[in-house]
Amino acid sequence: MSMMLLAQACATGITNGLIYALVGLGMAVIFKGSRLINAMHGELAVVGAATAVYCVEIAMWPTWLAVTMGMLIAMVLSTLVDIGLVRRLFNRNAREESFLLLTVGLGFTFSAAVLYVFGREEHLLPAFGDEIYEVAGAIIREQTIWIVGIAAFILIGLKLFYKYTDFGLAMMAASIDPDGAATTGINVRLMRTATFALGGLMAAVAGLLVTPMIGVSYQMGPILTLKGFAAAVLGGLTNPLGALVGGITIGLLESLSIVYISSGLKDAVALSVLIVIMILVPDGILGRSGRKGG
Amino acid sequence: MPISLTRRTVLGAMLAPAIIRPTLGHAAEPIRLGAILSATGPGAGVGLPQRNGVLLAVKAINEKGGIAGRPIELLVEDDGSNPDAAVTKANNLIFSQKVKAIIGPTLTASTLSVGGVADPEKIAVMPFTGLGLEMEKQRRSVFHMLPTQDLNARALLEFVTKNMKTRKVAVLHDSAYGNIVMTKLKEVNATYNVDFVAAEKWEVGATDVTTQAAKIKATAPDVVLVIGNSATPFRNLRQIRMNAPLMSALGTASYEYVRAMGDAADNIIFAEFLVAEDPLPYQKDFVETFHKEYDTFPKTMEASAWDAVHAVAAGIAKAGPDATPAAISDAIRGPYAGAMAKFDFSAPDLTGLSLSSYVYSKLEKGKFTRVPFTAGQ
Amino acid sequence: MKYSGYILLAIVWLALPFVLERHAIDLLVFCGFYAVAGAGVGFLLGQGGIVNLGQAAFYGLGAYSSAYCTVQLGLPAPVGILTGVVVSLCLAFLIGRPILRLSGYFLALATLALGIICSNLFYEAEFITGGTLGIPGVPKLSVLGFALDTPTKFYFLIWPVAVLCVLSMRSLMSSRIGLAMQAMRDAPEAAMVLAIDISRLKLWMFLISSVLGSVAGSLFAHYVGFVNVDSFGVERSIFFLLVPVIGGAASPAGVLVGALFVGLVPEALSVLGDIHRVLFGLALVATVVFFPDGLIGLLKRLADTCIPARRQALKMEQSR
Amino acid sequence: MTSAPLLELSEVGKNFGGFAALKAVSFTVPTGGITGLMGPNGSGKTTLFNIISGFIAPSNGTVAYRGKAIGHQSVQERSLDGLVRTFQTPKVFERLTVVENVMTGAYKKTRSGLMAGLLNTPASRREIDATREAALATCRKFDLGAVAGKQASLLPAGQRRLLELARAYQGDPQLLLLDEPSSGLTTTEIEAMTDKLRLIASEGITILIVSHDMDLMGIAENIHVLDFGRIICSGSMAEVQENTAVREAYLGV
């Protein structure tokens, strides 16, 4: 097995893993702030990316404006979902499966709406840069480096946000102990709305970053959600850094099983290893921080 | 909803209503046909072009006065690329709607499942797939509109060995359609003796196949056969500077895939049936009609769909508009000269296409040109 | 008069095939498969609090076992169905023991992974499954020499099977083991203190669910006559999860209503053209927002207000 | 009956990471009567309970029940031997009715299996009916008769505590471990609870109560005081109240 192939497999695995991680990060943020699994996260990413593509290709807007629009739309959508629907369910103490059905249903709706408005074609956005780098024989696109940078930026930003800002602390407190938080004067409902807004924004960022690489289409939502979910859960769900590690783990597992076992058995091998990891490390890769997983 | 209405007019045929009723002016009782196409799911990439071709053919026939003075009424169903759904749709069309014949389905699996319902009723089915399993030869009313995978495999290797004159071949294929072709490639290779240096697979719906591409690149093949309904592998191969010529089957030979390929749409050869920029004499009429209607060029899928409707229409004309579905099937079972190619639905493979009817095209900088090469000689 | 509602339902059920067209009966038969497979998922969810995103794996195992045994080996249909059940039980046992130690979303992810792995293997094990080409020509089922070769005849098999499943689930729920299962769902530590063996109960539930998935898959194979990988993907698992959630997971009968919803609503909406998918999504959302206990909860409420006897009973209960 | 204590802890310690939650705790619970375990918040009471009931393993030391070390036994095995506990925040089965909650207490005394349940066999039905009758009687005994058909999630805090107690009682415990049974209760509710505890004890069931509620502790014949992971004092209520170490540590004097 040549070194070059291994290098390329690792580079590809990490790139794909980062994509999963970006989606997973947003899901972890939403879980952290609301104890919910957002099954429409991939669709939010698609909505953000599709909006940007629409603005660039049909409305002929400059890319930066289109991208901002994409983020804004996903954020607004996510916020509206919280205010209009999630809040209602919380008010009546709905069970976990109700939230799951809600977000699955919304995912259906969003992807169908994208199909209806935007069509069936797969679209690419212009990349941040077209440079191509060669490292140990592996081809790495400039976009990948941007994704790494932005993922790191988001991660550090989230860490600082949750640790040092009053708002971040309040958001966390509101989800971990809603009653306790309320007695200390935190507006729990507002915090959850903020969480959803942040989650929507992160979904759009993920969608926008990956569109130059894999192309956006209406039917991409579920696969993004599934991979992001796997990344987030593997990382322990409440830990954004865990989602990053989880995503890269899955990306590398897939890539290496193609190289060393068989491309036909990629999913079977990668997911079997995933199950084994979960059994061995039941709290997620990053340990105890994942206790809140269930 | 005013917005959706404007979208509807802009996107025209794509969002056309499910039932195409004949326009006013036809007093005669319409002849009812059904269509099962994959308008959503992984098969939509080929299902939608087929839908355009089918709709155009119905419109053209009705404009010319229909079949024996009676217009066609077409019921279009979407199977969502799923064979179970296709069965449900077929049950509806055959037993509830009492259609005379079925155009489609789009996918091999749906063809097998629909065939199981339609064949006992002797209702003609015109799927846009090639004969898949040996047992399908017994289904004498399922007429295939595309070549068998055996023939597709031959058409690819013909070009590789006789035009490119190379033997170092790699294959990148999907786990569905591509997997069937791969099996056939290995079988027919007894005659061609090429060396498959790599055969890699991607799962339907994959968003990235770069690792498979890298594995192929590592074997340094002279040509890569890319088989499956996705633009992603083309992009991924080119992104890692795999610059050898690529070759593909007819499914991906469409302008939509070319657009999705982006910069990768270069130096790709297709074994297909229609290059609309440079059509063969028997294809000119169809290309012109299509261009007038949609303002774009058709490809093989549209032509095949056009032919399917016309072959059924010819069968009905021959058997008489009030004939039973079985009689219509019998009438269809024979030679038919279409815009895509010459068919013979009475052939053992229920298609009758030959290697020589393939047209090879080369994609350069996003443009198709016809390659002067005839296979099977 | 207590049973008047049920008698009415039974009469409607018997009359339907004589009123509806074949296409509608065909859809109802599919609803029956969804109900049986969904009953397994619903049982895990409602009585065990376990989200199973891998039911399509067992549905597939059942379908392939039946297809392979009858088509390739020429064995009678019951052998195929039984093989499916045994294979599913083995898989559920082997994989269930380790993964059921996980909880919450970790367990959900593990079942999802199981579903994807099996779907992948169905593609790859071509020598058994036929890959994309699948296995055509699965023979029609016949009961006591009576061939079930039309949707109507199958309708009279599948719905009694589905109702039987629901009845057994209901009877289990009110039994000693069923109470223990629900106890485990609500407060696992407290259940342990009462000497309830949680891991064993979870495994049993998973086994029951897998059997239901497998049986539904086998019957599906015999009905459609053609088995192919496309029927056993992740979407199908999600679909099976929707069945109890829409119907109402708390009540075993919820799956019957949920199956009708997922089987009929998309088809009914599809006449509206491409917008139907948006509407289906919105219908799911509306269900969860307006009917907290699922559609069965709505039906119960309707019954409580409409049927005099029940209204009376309710009043008495409230005045107590 | 032997004179050996029902429960004996010797040198039990527990470390969480570097933090020693318990350091060499030793005490005994005699057969019969009510024993109390007191201590301020964070003194290690709940950890100790988790060790005795088998939810966590001690880092060192042994727990002996009826004269035998039970370190290797699971929660369920201990329960089968009659060692049953309650929780600091009552863990009732929210979606079951009150009587069904109590019925699950009798799980270990009944035998019907999975298949019997699925097939709804007459034997299974008979058994469950008998269980229900017995549970109803227990409900009445614990003043829950009026709410027996109600879903447990609708109960107020006081009745939840009683329900948890009734459920544990239904499993015929020999040693009942009660974790803060009075917390969150009103004075009248505490009185009712005290009555029930006396009633249970009078039937020969040994009770070990963890609490920092002095009033409730009044019913205990013997009290151990835990602070910073060790027993600082043992004796009767009066003795404990006189103890200077206890006054310093616990009463904050």
PDB file of C-alpha atoms in Angstrom, chain B residues 71-164:
ATOM      1  CA  PRO B  71     -56.168  11.269 -28.219  1.00  0.00           C
ATOM      2  CA  ILE B  72     -53.847   9.805 -25.599  1.00  0.00           C
ATOM      3  CA  GLU B  73     -54.559  10.449 -21.959  1.00  0.00           C
ATOM      4  CA  LEU B  74     -51.442   9.863 -19.872  1.00  0.00           C
ATOM      5  CA  LEU B  75     -51.297   9.200 -16.140  1.00  0.00           C
ATOM      6  CA  VAL B  76     -47.841   9.859 -14.741  1.00  0.00           C
ATOM      7  CA  GLU B  77     -46.845   8.273 -11.432  1.00  0.00           C
ATOM      8  CA  ASP B  78     -43.639   8.736  -9.424  1.00  0.00           C
ATOM      9  CA  ASP B  79     -42.267   5.601  -7.775  1.00  0.00           C
ATOM     10  CA  GLY B  80     -39.746   7.578  -5.715  1.00  0.00           C
ATOM     11  CA  SER B  81     -37.013   5.220  -6.986  1.00  0.00           C
ATOM     12  CA  ASN B  82     -38.528   2.438  -4.889  1.00  0.00           C
ATOM     13  CA  PRO B  83     -39.653  -0.939  -6.273  1.00  0.00           C
ATOM     14  CA  ASP B  84     -42.437  -1.427  -3.687  1.00  0.00           C
ATOM     15  CA  ALA B  85     -43.946   1.921  -4.519  1.00  0.00           C
ATOM     16  CA  ALA B  86     -43.719   0.970  -8.184  1.00  0.00           C
ATOM     17  CA  VAL B  87     -45.867  -2.116  -7.533  1.00  0.00           C
ATOM     18  CA  THR B  88     -48.511  -0.025  -5.829  1.00  0.00           C
ATOM     19  CA  LYS B  89     -48.503   2.418  -8.716  1.00  0.00           C
ATOM     20  CA  ALA B  90     -48.695  -0.418 -11.237  1.00  0.00           C
ATOM     21  CA  ASN B  91     -51.641  -1.946  -9.390  1.00  0.00           C
ATOM     22  CA  ASN B  92     -53.386   1.376  -9.588  1.00  0.00           C
ATOM     23  CA  LEU B  93     -52.684   1.915 -13.273  1.00  0.00           C
ATOM     24  CA  ILE B  94     -53.561  -1.612 -14.355  1.00  0.00           C
ATOM     25  CA  PHE B  95     -56.520  -2.488 -12.197  1.00  0.00           C
ATOM     26  CA  SER B  96     -58.068   0.802 -11.186  1.00  0.00           C
ATOM     27  CA  GLN B  97     -57.237   3.067 -14.092  1.00  0.00           C
ATOM     28  CA  LYS B  98     -57.335   0.293 -16.708  1.00  0.00           C
ATOM     29  CA  VAL B  99     -54.515   1.704 -18.804  1.00  0.00           C
ATOM     30  CA  LYS B 100     -53.671   0.085 -22.140  1.00  0.00           C
ATOM     31  CA  ALA B 101     -49.929   0.058 -21.569  1.00  0.00           C
ATOM     32  CA  ILE B 102     -47.299   1.337 -19.125  1.00  0.00           C
ATOM     33  CA  ILE B 103     -44.363   3.549 -20.007  1.00  0.00           C
ATOM     34  CA  GLY B 104     -41.395   3.074 -17.630  1.00  0.00           C
ATOM     35  CA  PRO B 105     -40.318   2.353 -14.923  1.00  0.00           C
ATOM     36  CA  THR B 106     -36.985   4.092 -14.680  1.00  0.00           C
ATOM     37  CA  LEU B 107     -35.018   1.613 -12.588  1.00  0.00           C
ATOM     38  CA  THR B 108     -34.093  -2.045 -12.966  1.00  0.00           C
ATOM     39  CA  ALA B 109     -35.550  -3.079  -9.623  1.00  0.00           C
ATOM     40  CA  SER B 110     -38.851  -1.357 -10.325  1.00  0.00           C
ATOM     41  CA  THR B 111     -38.935  -3.012 -13.737  1.00  0.00           C
ATOM     42  CA  LEU B 112     -38.656  -6.400 -12.098  1.00  0.00           C
ATOM     43  CA  SER B 113     -41.363  -5.645  -9.571  1.00  0.00           C
ATOM     44  CA  VAL B 114     -43.766  -4.025 -12.041  1.00  0.00           C
ATOM     45  CA  GLY B 115     -43.170  -6.842 -14.510  1.00  0.00           C
ATOM     46  CA  GLY B 116     -44.378  -9.276 -11.878  1.00  0.00           C
ATOM     47  CA  VAL B 117     -47.756  -7.511 -11.755  1.00  0.00           C
ATOM     48  CA  ALA B 118     -48.162  -6.535 -15.400  1.00  0.00           C
ATOM     49  CA  ASP B 119     -46.910  -9.593 -17.226  1.00  0.00           C
ATOM     50  CA  PRO B 120     -49.619 -11.986 -16.014  1.00  0.00           C
ATOM     51  CA  GLU B 121     -52.149  -9.414 -17.274  1.00  0.00           C
ATOM     52  CA  LYS B 122     -50.264  -9.212 -20.576  1.00  0.00           C
ATOM     53  CA  ILE B 123     -50.072  -5.450 -20.350  1.00  0.00           C
ATOM     54  CA  ALA B 124     -47.227  -3.936 -22.324  1.00  0.00           C
ATOM     55  CA  VAL B 125     -44.542  -2.358 -20.122  1.00  0.00           C
ATOM     56  CA  MET B 126     -41.861  -0.202 -21.724  1.00  0.00           C
ATOM     57  CA  PRO B 127     -39.171   0.205 -19.040  1.00  0.00           C
ATOM     58  CA  PHE B 128     -36.117   2.422 -19.516  1.00  0.00           C
ATOM     59  CA  THR B 129     -33.837  -0.366 -18.450  1.00  0.00           C
ATOM     60  CA  GLY B 130     -32.154  -3.290 -20.051  1.00  0.00           C
ATOM     61  CA  LEU B 131     -33.043  -6.903 -19.451  1.00  0.00           C
ATOM     62  CA  GLY B 132     -31.676  -7.666 -16.002  1.00  0.00           C
ATOM     63  CA  LEU B 133     -32.295 -11.305 -15.147  1.00  0.00           C
ATOM     64  CA  GLU B 134     -32.555 -14.385 -17.297  1.00  0.00           C
ATOM     65  CA  MET B 135     -36.093 -15.027 -16.068  1.00  0.00           C
ATOM     66  CA  GLU B 136     -37.233 -11.732 -17.547  1.00  0.00           C
ATOM     67  CA  LYS B 137     -37.045 -13.293 -20.977  1.00  0.00           C
ATOM     68  CA  GLN B 138     -40.210 -15.142 -20.057  1.00  0.00           C
ATOM     69  CA  ARG B 139     -41.996 -11.873 -19.482  1.00  0.00           C
ATOM     70  CA  ARG B 140     -42.946 -11.391 -23.093  1.00  0.00           C
ATOM     71  CA  SER B 141     -44.876  -8.161 -22.614  1.00  0.00           C
ATOM     72  CA  VAL B 142     -42.067  -6.279 -20.858  1.00  0.00           C
ATOM     73  CA  PHE B 143     -40.251  -4.568 -23.732  1.00  0.00           C
ATOM     74  CA  HIS B 144     -36.977  -3.005 -22.741  1.00  0.00           C
ATOM     75  CA  MET B 145     -36.155   0.409 -24.124  1.00  0.00           C
ATOM     76  CA  LEU B 146     -32.454   0.293 -23.312  1.00  0.00           C
ATOM     77  CA  PRO B 147     -29.789  -2.280 -24.070  1.00  0.00           C
ATOM     78  CA  THR B 148     -29.030  -5.187 -21.759  1.00  0.00           C
ATOM     79  CA  GLN B 149     -26.163  -4.649 -19.333  1.00  0.00           C
ATOM     80  CA  ASP B 150     -24.335  -7.299 -21.267  1.00  0.00           C
ATOM     81  CA  LEU B 151     -24.485  -5.131 -24.371  1.00  0.00           C
ATOM     82  CA  ASN B 152     -23.567  -1.996 -22.435  1.00  0.00           C
ATOM     83  CA  ALA B 153     -20.500  -3.766 -21.084  1.00  0.00           C
ATOM     84  CA  ARG B 154     -19.518  -4.840 -24.587  1.00  0.00           C
ATOM     85  CA  ALA B 155     -20.041  -1.339 -25.955  1.00  0.00           C
ATOM     86  CA  LEU B 156     -17.636   0.041 -23.351  1.00  0.00           C
ATOM     87  CA  LEU B 157     -14.946  -2.535 -23.945  1.00  0.00           C
ATOM     88  CA  GLU B 158     -15.319  -2.277 -27.730  1.00  0.00           C
ATOM     89  CA  PHE B 159     -14.310   1.340 -27.515  1.00  0.00           C
ATOM     90  CA  VAL B 160     -11.557   0.749 -24.995  1.00  0.00           C
ATOM     91  CA  THR B 161      -9.902  -1.993 -27.020  1.00  0.00           C
ATOM     92  CA  LYS B 162     -10.578  -0.867 -30.579  1.00  0.00           C
ATOM     93  CA  ASN B 163     -10.551   2.923 -30.423  1.00  0.00           C
ATOM     94  CA  MET B 164      -8.349   3.708 -27.433  1.00  0.00           C
TER      95      MET B 164
END
